[in-house]
Amino acid sequence: MTTALSATAAPAARTPRGPRGLVWAVLRVHRTALVFGGLALAVATACLIWMYAIADDARRGNVPCAEPAHDGFPSCASVEAITVDNTYADGIDLLTAALSYVIFPVAAWAGGALIARDLESGTARLAWTQSVTPARWLAAKLAVPAVLLTAATGTVALLGVWARQDDDPNLVGDWYYPDVFISTGPTAVAYPLAGLALGALTGLLLRRALPATGAGFAAALVLYNVLERTRENLWPTVTRTEAGGFELPRSAWQMSWDGPTRATRAMYHPQSHFWPLQYVETGILLAVAAAATLTAFAVLRRRTP
Amino acid sequence: MTAVTTIETSTAATPARGPRGLLWAMLRLHRWALWFWVLLVAVGAGALLWAYGPGADAAWSEYRTLHCDTNDPGLGCDALGPAYNMYDTAVGIGAGLLGLAPFLTAAWAGAALIGRELEGGTAQLAWTQSVTPARWLAAKLAVPAALLTTGMLVLTLLHRTLWSADGQLRAAMGSRSWYQGTAFEANGIVGISYALLGLAVGVLAGLLQRRALPALGLAVVGLALITTVLGTLRPYLWPLETLTNKHEYPPYIGMVVDEGALTSTGARVGDPICVDDTKCLADHDIVGFYRDYHPSSHFWPLQLVETGIVLAVAALTVVIAFRLLKRRTGAAV
């Protein structure tokens, strides 16, 4: 109720100033989400800077060793005594997972609090009488969170890549782990944007806060799992066939393996497929986001005069 | 808005009949949640039954085709095959739903069950229809609790059936142990008690916030905090057993909680990683090694203690909720 009041008070206090007033209203109504999002961003930034600071020590704690020390290998006791590598690996793991799951709260919030609550309580209709057309209302509702989300997830993704340094898979996980893959490329930004658009669409379709929250979350869950299952098919795999046995390097994302009865045949994605896979997946996500946004505008236009 | 009219017509059509009318109103008002819960249990049960039958058979035949059970296993045995992955996914869906249910319950209880009614004023309306606030809250707790317990019990029993049948497959693939999070919760009564805790936490969050969406957030975050704390404490809820051995570590069995080296005075110290260097061992005065662990026979004691704690927290939460409601409404309870 307080949010509704402040939303209407805003245009009254500040004389109509076009988009600036509308942007301000969106930020003011959703200040709780803004505060929590800002806190999450601050915590993630601080943690990643800390991770970067201990990255060198962590690498010293995660090297081949010998007992007693010889041939240039440090002694295992001295390596084992360094525990900072566990802190580093756990910290990176946690932040990677958190970034790859941002889509879920975003979709639930966009469905419930951003769109459907306004439609359910009638504050949207009130806004439409205040010289704000429905289309501009929806555009502001989508654009402001989209810009903030892009900036925040982009920052965290870049800081994450910076804190991972040489991407030692023993410390930060292999590039093809679902969490790692999502949060080390442009997909880190595209997933939350797709969640925002899907959530907004469910909010417009259902027009009630709680069902829209649930439906937005469910839509994000479906998208996330479908892409996780189909990711390996988004780019042609490399096939390697040899008469004898062979071993793939650790960086190869192995799909299938036959043999070694006559010849060994392996299908896999080498690490060089990271960027093609990222671009295709980002393209799919942005297409989903664009389709959901266009549908949302079409639904709104049909509903309102 | 439709919900309001439903309540009004229902009380008008069936003249005050005490709990039965209230029960009926509950089920009618939350029929979507009821159907969703039925659907969720059906999906989980279906996945577990599929894994128990055709899923396990396919995983075994793939295992034999790759000659993984012979002395000369192919390199393909390093990675899991598609049939085993399917089997693992089905089991994961079943066990995952058991783990997800408490959070869905908390979100729903905070938002739809309590928060929305207080926000929209339908709760206050119900309290004028010869339903006291205390009885209103009691019905809100009892009906979902009964349905949750039933559904969770079905999934738990199915998971136990599957677990007792696929021991060999688990051993062959080296996957899933009795003490791992989802398996531990899905094989005993802990999972059911967490669902009830989720309901209690959600109801209290709804009463505290009195608005649907903030209550949803508070309930989920609150439950996540409680489950994290209890999950961390889990290994310490029952006395550990200790194995000691001279010269080398005792075998790795069960849920290992702590390990290290022993000096001649019996003191426990961190392992200096001497391996077989006798001089190094003598320098550090190491005479043996120990492992603290829970054998699988500790499964039920651990389950019972954790269930007791979870149910006690849930009961406390419910008492606080009733106190809060009484203070707010000032009605004779």
mmCIF file of C-alpha atoms in Angstrom, chain B residues 89-306:
data_model
loop_
_atom_site.group_PDB
_atom_site.id
_atom_site.type_symbol
_atom_site.label_atom_id
_atom_site.label_comp_id
_atom_site.label_asym_id
_atom_site.label_seq_id
_atom_site.Cartn_x
_atom_site.Cartn_y
_atom_site.Cartn_z
ATOM 1 C CA THR B 89 18.299 -37.959 -13.593
ATOM 2 C CA ALA B 90 15.110 -39.842 -12.697
ATOM 3 C CA VAL B 91 16.394 -40.569 -9.190
ATOM 4 C CA GLY B 92 17.518 -36.946 -8.952
ATOM 5 C CA ILE B 93 14.019 -35.713 -9.864
ATOM 6 C CA GLY B 94 12.435 -37.908 -7.188
ATOM 7 C CA ALA B 95 14.920 -37.016 -4.461
ATOM 8 C CA GLY B 96 15.135 -33.396 -5.628
ATOM 9 C CA LEU B 97 11.378 -32.915 -5.272
ATOM 10 C CA LEU B 98 11.660 -34.210 -1.706
ATOM 11 C CA GLY B 99 14.333 -31.588 -1.073
ATOM 12 C CA LEU B 100 12.461 -28.793 -2.878
ATOM 13 C CA ALA B 101 9.079 -29.431 -1.224
ATOM 14 C CA PRO B 102 9.902 -27.655 2.090
ATOM 15 C CA PHE B 103 10.889 -24.479 0.225
ATOM 16 C CA LEU B 104 7.827 -24.520 -2.035
ATOM 17 C CA THR B 105 5.709 -25.105 1.074
ATOM 18 C CA ALA B 106 7.303 -22.187 2.919
ATOM 19 C CA ALA B 107 6.844 -19.846 -0.053
ATOM 20 C CA TRP B 108 3.219 -20.881 -0.519
ATOM 21 C CA ALA B 109 2.361 -20.806 3.198
ATOM 22 C CA GLY B 110 3.873 -17.365 3.679
ATOM 23 C CA ALA B 111 2.303 -15.837 0.600
ATOM 24 C CA ALA B 112 -0.904 -17.585 -0.442
ATOM 25 C CA LEU B 113 -1.999 -19.246 2.789
ATOM 26 C CA ILE B 114 -1.535 -16.363 5.247
ATOM 27 C CA GLY B 115 -0.029 -13.212 3.738
ATOM 28 C CA ARG B 116 -2.581 -12.762 0.951
ATOM 29 C CA GLU B 117 -5.529 -13.268 3.317
ATOM 30 C CA LEU B 118 -4.256 -10.698 5.787
ATOM 31 C CA GLU B 119 -3.391 -8.270 2.993
ATOM 32 C CA GLY B 120 -6.718 -8.617 1.209
ATOM 33 C CA GLY B 121 -8.778 -8.624 4.381
ATOM 34 C CA THR B 122 -10.397 -12.028 3.741
ATOM 35 C CA ALA B 123 -8.963 -13.264 7.050
ATOM 36 C CA GLN B 124 -10.779 -10.518 8.941
ATOM 37 C CA LEU B 125 -13.932 -11.448 7.001
ATOM 38 C CA ALA B 126 -13.574 -15.101 8.012
ATOM 39 C CA TRP B 127 -13.190 -14.099 11.661
ATOM 40 C CA THR B 128 -16.620 -12.469 11.566
ATOM 41 C CA GLN B 129 -18.205 -15.675 10.222
ATOM 42 C CA SER B 130 -18.227 -17.512 13.586
ATOM 43 C CA VAL B 131 -14.638 -18.682 12.982
ATOM 44 C CA THR B 132 -12.284 -17.523 15.736
ATOM 45 C CA PRO B 133 -8.787 -16.456 14.664
ATOM 46 C CA ALA B 134 -7.249 -19.390 16.545
ATOM 47 C CA ARG B 135 -9.477 -21.932 14.805
ATOM 48 C CA TRP B 136 -8.813 -20.222 11.482
ATOM 49 C CA LEU B 137 -5.052 -20.573 12.009
ATOM 50 C CA ALA B 138 -5.406 -24.141 13.310
ATOM 51 C CA ALA B 139 -7.236 -25.158 10.136
ATOM 52 C CA LYS B 140 -4.621 -23.366 8.012
ATOM 53 C CA LEU B 141 -1.931 -25.464 9.690
ATOM 54 C CA ALA B 142 -3.655 -28.819 10.095
ATOM 55 C CA VAL B 143 -5.014 -29.388 6.587
ATOM 56 C CA PRO B 144 -1.763 -28.676 4.687
ATOM 57 C CA ALA B 145 0.229 -30.577 7.337
ATOM 58 C CA ALA B 146 -1.868 -33.713 6.778
ATOM 59 C CA LEU B 147 -1.588 -33.479 2.977
ATOM 60 C CA LEU B 148 2.143 -32.723 3.107
ATOM 61 C CA THR B 149 2.856 -35.649 5.401
ATOM 62 C CA THR B 150 0.908 -38.020 3.157
ATOM 63 C CA GLY B 151 2.630 -36.923 -0.040
ATOM 64 C CA MET B 152 6.114 -36.853 1.453
ATOM 65 C CA LEU B 153 5.544 -40.284 3.002
ATOM 66 C CA VAL B 154 4.665 -41.739 -0.416
ATOM 67 C CA LEU B 155 7.822 -40.299 -2.003
ATOM 68 C CA THR B 156 10.014 -41.358 0.927
ATOM 69 C CA LEU B 157 8.733 -44.942 0.862
ATOM 70 C CA LEU B 158 9.298 -45.156 -2.901
ATOM 71 C CA HIS B 159 12.811 -43.758 -2.529
ATOM 72 C CA ARG B 160 13.551 -46.313 0.186
ATOM 73 C CA THR B 161 12.316 -49.121 -2.063
ATOM 74 C CA LEU B 162 14.557 -47.913 -4.865
ATOM 75 C CA TRP B 163 17.505 -47.460 -2.515
ATOM 76 C CA SER B 164 17.298 -51.013 -1.155
ATOM 77 C CA ALA B 165 17.133 -52.407 -4.715
ATOM 78 C CA ASP B 166 19.930 -50.479 -6.460
ATOM 79 C CA GLY B 167 22.782 -51.060 -3.998
ATOM 80 C CA GLN B 168 24.879 -52.987 -6.550
ATOM 81 C CA LEU B 169 24.415 -50.336 -9.217
ATOM 82 C CA ARG B 170 25.450 -47.592 -6.780
ATOM 83 C CA ALA B 171 28.521 -49.587 -5.785
ATOM 84 C CA ALA B 172 29.470 -50.200 -9.440
ATOM 85 C CA MET B 173 29.114 -46.527 -10.377
ATOM 86 C CA GLY B 174 30.566 -45.253 -7.129
ATOM 87 C CA SER B 175 27.755 -42.752 -6.800
ATOM 88 C CA ARG B 176 25.480 -41.642 -3.990
ATOM 89 C CA SER B 177 26.122 -42.645 -0.395
ATOM 90 C CA TRP B 178 23.613 -42.945 2.442
ATOM 91 C CA TYR B 179 24.981 -39.885 4.235
ATOM 92 C CA GLN B 180 24.832 -37.455 1.300
ATOM 93 C CA GLY B 181 22.293 -34.630 1.656
ATOM 94 C CA THR B 182 19.445 -35.586 -0.642
ATOM 95 C CA ALA B 183 19.782 -39.339 -0.083
ATOM 96 C CA PHE B 184 19.878 -38.908 3.692
ATOM 97 C CA GLU B 185 16.750 -36.765 3.672
ATOM 98 C CA ALA B 186 14.874 -38.885 1.144
ATOM 99 C CA ASN B 187 15.506 -42.205 2.916
ATOM 100 C CA GLY B 188 14.136 -41.324 6.328
ATOM 101 C CA ILE B 189 11.737 -39.130 8.237
ATOM 102 C CA VAL B 190 13.932 -36.020 8.152
ATOM 103 C CA GLY B 191 12.518 -34.957 4.762
ATOM 104 C CA ILE B 192 8.941 -35.091 6.059
ATOM 105 C CA SER B 193 9.826 -33.064 9.147
ATOM 106 C CA TYR B 194 11.479 -30.383 7.005
ATOM 107 C CA ALA B 195 8.277 -30.024 4.969
ATOM 108 C CA LEU B 196 6.344 -29.438 8.199
ATOM 109 C CA LEU B 197 8.982 -26.928 9.326
ATOM 110 C CA GLY B 198 8.584 -25.146 5.989
ATOM 111 C CA LEU B 199 4.846 -24.848 6.636
ATOM 112 C CA ALA B 200 5.384 -23.461 10.140
ATOM 113 C CA VAL B 201 8.059 -20.977 9.015
ATOM 114 C CA GLY B 202 5.874 -19.835 6.122
ATOM 115 C CA VAL B 203 2.862 -19.282 8.384
ATOM 116 C CA LEU B 204 4.904 -17.259 10.880
ATOM 117 C CA ALA B 205 6.451 -15.194 8.046
ATOM 118 C CA GLY B 206 2.963 -14.482 6.686
ATOM 119 C CA LEU B 207 1.711 -13.358 10.112
ATOM 120 C CA LEU B 208 4.773 -11.181 10.630
ATOM 121 C CA GLN B 209 4.732 -9.472 7.234
ATOM 122 C CA ARG B 210 0.950 -9.446 6.587
ATOM 123 C CA ARG B 211 1.700 -8.928 2.873
ATOM 124 C CA ALA B 212 1.936 -11.702 0.308
ATOM 125 C CA LEU B 213 5.171 -11.047 -1.585
ATOM 126 C CA PRO B 214 7.394 -9.866 1.312
ATOM 127 C CA ALA B 215 6.157 -12.872 3.322
ATOM 128 C CA LEU B 216 7.192 -15.165 0.454
ATOM 129 C CA GLY B 217 10.712 -13.771 0.500
ATOM 130 C CA LEU B 218 11.049 -13.881 4.290
ATOM 131 C CA ALA B 219 9.774 -17.483 4.458
ATOM 132 C CA VAL B 220 12.195 -18.805 1.834
ATOM 133 C CA VAL B 221 15.211 -16.967 3.259
ATOM 134 C CA GLY B 222 14.326 -17.973 6.839
ATOM 135 C CA LEU B 223 13.938 -21.638 5.944
ATOM 136 C CA ALA B 224 17.186 -21.578 3.945
ATOM 137 C CA LEU B 225 19.036 -20.254 7.003
ATOM 138 C CA ILE B 226 17.574 -22.904 9.325
ATOM 139 C CA THR B 227 18.283 -25.789 6.930
ATOM 140 C CA THR B 228 21.862 -24.585 6.371
ATOM 141 C CA VAL B 229 22.532 -24.456 10.110
ATOM 142 C CA LEU B 230 20.987 -27.887 10.745
ATOM 143 C CA GLY B 231 22.782 -29.416 7.760
ATOM 144 C CA THR B 232 26.104 -28.186 9.157
ATOM 145 C CA LEU B 233 25.315 -29.618 12.597
ATOM 146 C CA ARG B 234 24.123 -32.995 11.258
ATOM 147 C CA PRO B 235 27.356 -35.026 11.827
ATOM 148 C CA TYR B 236 27.527 -33.924 15.470
ATOM 149 C CA LEU B 237 24.024 -34.999 16.487
ATOM 150 C CA TRP B 238 25.137 -38.481 17.552
ATOM 151 C CA PRO B 239 28.380 -39.722 19.176
ATOM 152 C CA LEU B 240 31.042 -40.543 16.577
ATOM 153 C CA GLU B 241 32.864 -43.840 16.331
ATOM 154 C CA THR B 242 36.632 -43.840 16.012
ATOM 155 C CA LEU B 243 38.961 -46.201 14.187
ATOM 156 C CA THR B 244 42.675 -46.107 14.910
ATOM 157 C CA ASN B 245 45.509 -47.819 13.140
ATOM 158 C CA LYS B 246 49.282 -47.900 13.377
ATOM 159 C CA HIS B 247 51.508 -46.897 10.434
ATOM 160 C CA GLU B 248 48.629 -46.063 8.101
ATOM 161 C CA TYR B 249 45.095 -44.724 8.026
ATOM 162 C CA PRO B 250 42.185 -46.995 8.962
ATOM 163 C CA PRO B 251 39.789 -47.833 6.088
ATOM 164 C CA TYR B 252 37.501 -45.089 4.808
ATOM 165 C CA ILE B 253 33.960 -46.115 5.672
ATOM 166 C CA GLY B 254 30.693 -44.284 6.227
ATOM 167 C CA MET B 255 30.378 -40.583 6.929
ATOM 168 C CA VAL B 256 33.925 -39.499 7.826
ATOM 169 C CA VAL B 257 33.861 -36.407 10.026
ATOM 170 C CA ASP B 258 37.448 -35.999 11.139
ATOM 171 C CA GLU B 259 40.829 -37.642 10.617
ATOM 172 C CA GLY B 260 44.396 -37.081 11.597
ATOM 173 C CA ALA B 261 47.482 -38.451 13.338
ATOM 174 C CA LEU B 262 48.032 -39.685 16.902
ATOM 175 C CA THR B 263 51.138 -39.040 19.019
ATOM 176 C CA SER B 264 52.565 -41.453 21.611
ATOM 177 C CA THR B 265 50.606 -39.671 24.359
ATOM 178 C CA GLY B 266 47.385 -40.294 22.437
ATOM 179 C CA ALA B 267 46.988 -36.648 21.488
ATOM 180 C CA ARG B 268 45.321 -35.859 18.170
ATOM 181 C CA VAL B 269 47.415 -33.731 15.856
ATOM 182 C CA GLY B 270 47.220 -32.629 12.250
ATOM 183 C CA ASP B 271 48.837 -35.053 9.820
ATOM 184 C CA PRO B 272 52.376 -33.822 8.991
ATOM 185 C CA ILE B 273 52.173 -35.876 5.725
ATOM 186 C CA CYS B 274 55.285 -37.917 6.337
ATOM 187 C CA VAL B 275 53.879 -40.829 4.276
ATOM 188 C CA ASP B 276 56.448 -43.611 4.858
ATOM 189 C CA ASP B 277 59.369 -41.501 6.035
ATOM 190 C CA THR B 278 60.116 -43.130 9.430
ATOM 191 C CA LYS B 279 62.494 -40.366 10.499
ATOM 192 C CA CYS B 280 59.827 -37.759 9.839
ATOM 193 C CA LEU B 281 57.274 -39.840 11.772
ATOM 194 C CA ALA B 282 59.666 -40.162 14.720
ATOM 195 C CA ASP B 283 60.422 -36.417 14.641
ATOM 196 C CA HIS B 284 56.736 -35.618 14.939
ATOM 197 C CA ASP B 285 56.194 -38.434 17.480
ATOM 198 C CA ILE B 286 53.479 -40.022 15.291
ATOM 199 C CA VAL B 287 52.482 -43.540 16.334
ATOM 200 C CA GLY B 288 49.178 -43.975 14.543
ATOM 201 C CA PHE B 289 46.258 -42.471 12.681
ATOM 202 C CA TYR B 290 42.571 -42.080 13.476
ATOM 203 C CA ARG B 291 39.282 -41.508 11.686
ATOM 204 C CA ASP B 292 36.064 -40.297 13.333
ATOM 205 C CA TYR B 293 33.042 -41.492 11.397
ATOM 206 C CA HIS B 294 29.424 -42.551 11.427
ATOM 207 C CA PRO B 295 28.825 -46.143 10.313
ATOM 208 C CA SER B 296 25.610 -46.781 8.398
ATOM 209 C CA SER B 297 24.094 -48.174 11.620
ATOM 210 C CA HIS B 298 23.978 -44.565 12.839
ATOM 211 C CA PHE B 299 21.463 -43.726 10.116
ATOM 212 C CA TRP B 300 18.383 -44.030 12.311
ATOM 213 C CA PRO B 301 19.821 -42.386 15.465
ATOM 214 C CA LEU B 302 20.956 -39.439 13.318
ATOM 215 C CA GLN B 303 17.541 -39.326 11.611
ATOM 216 C CA LEU B 304 15.626 -39.428 14.895
ATOM 217 C CA VAL B 305 17.694 -36.732 16.621
ATOM 218 C CA GLU B 306 17.509 -34.389 13.624
#
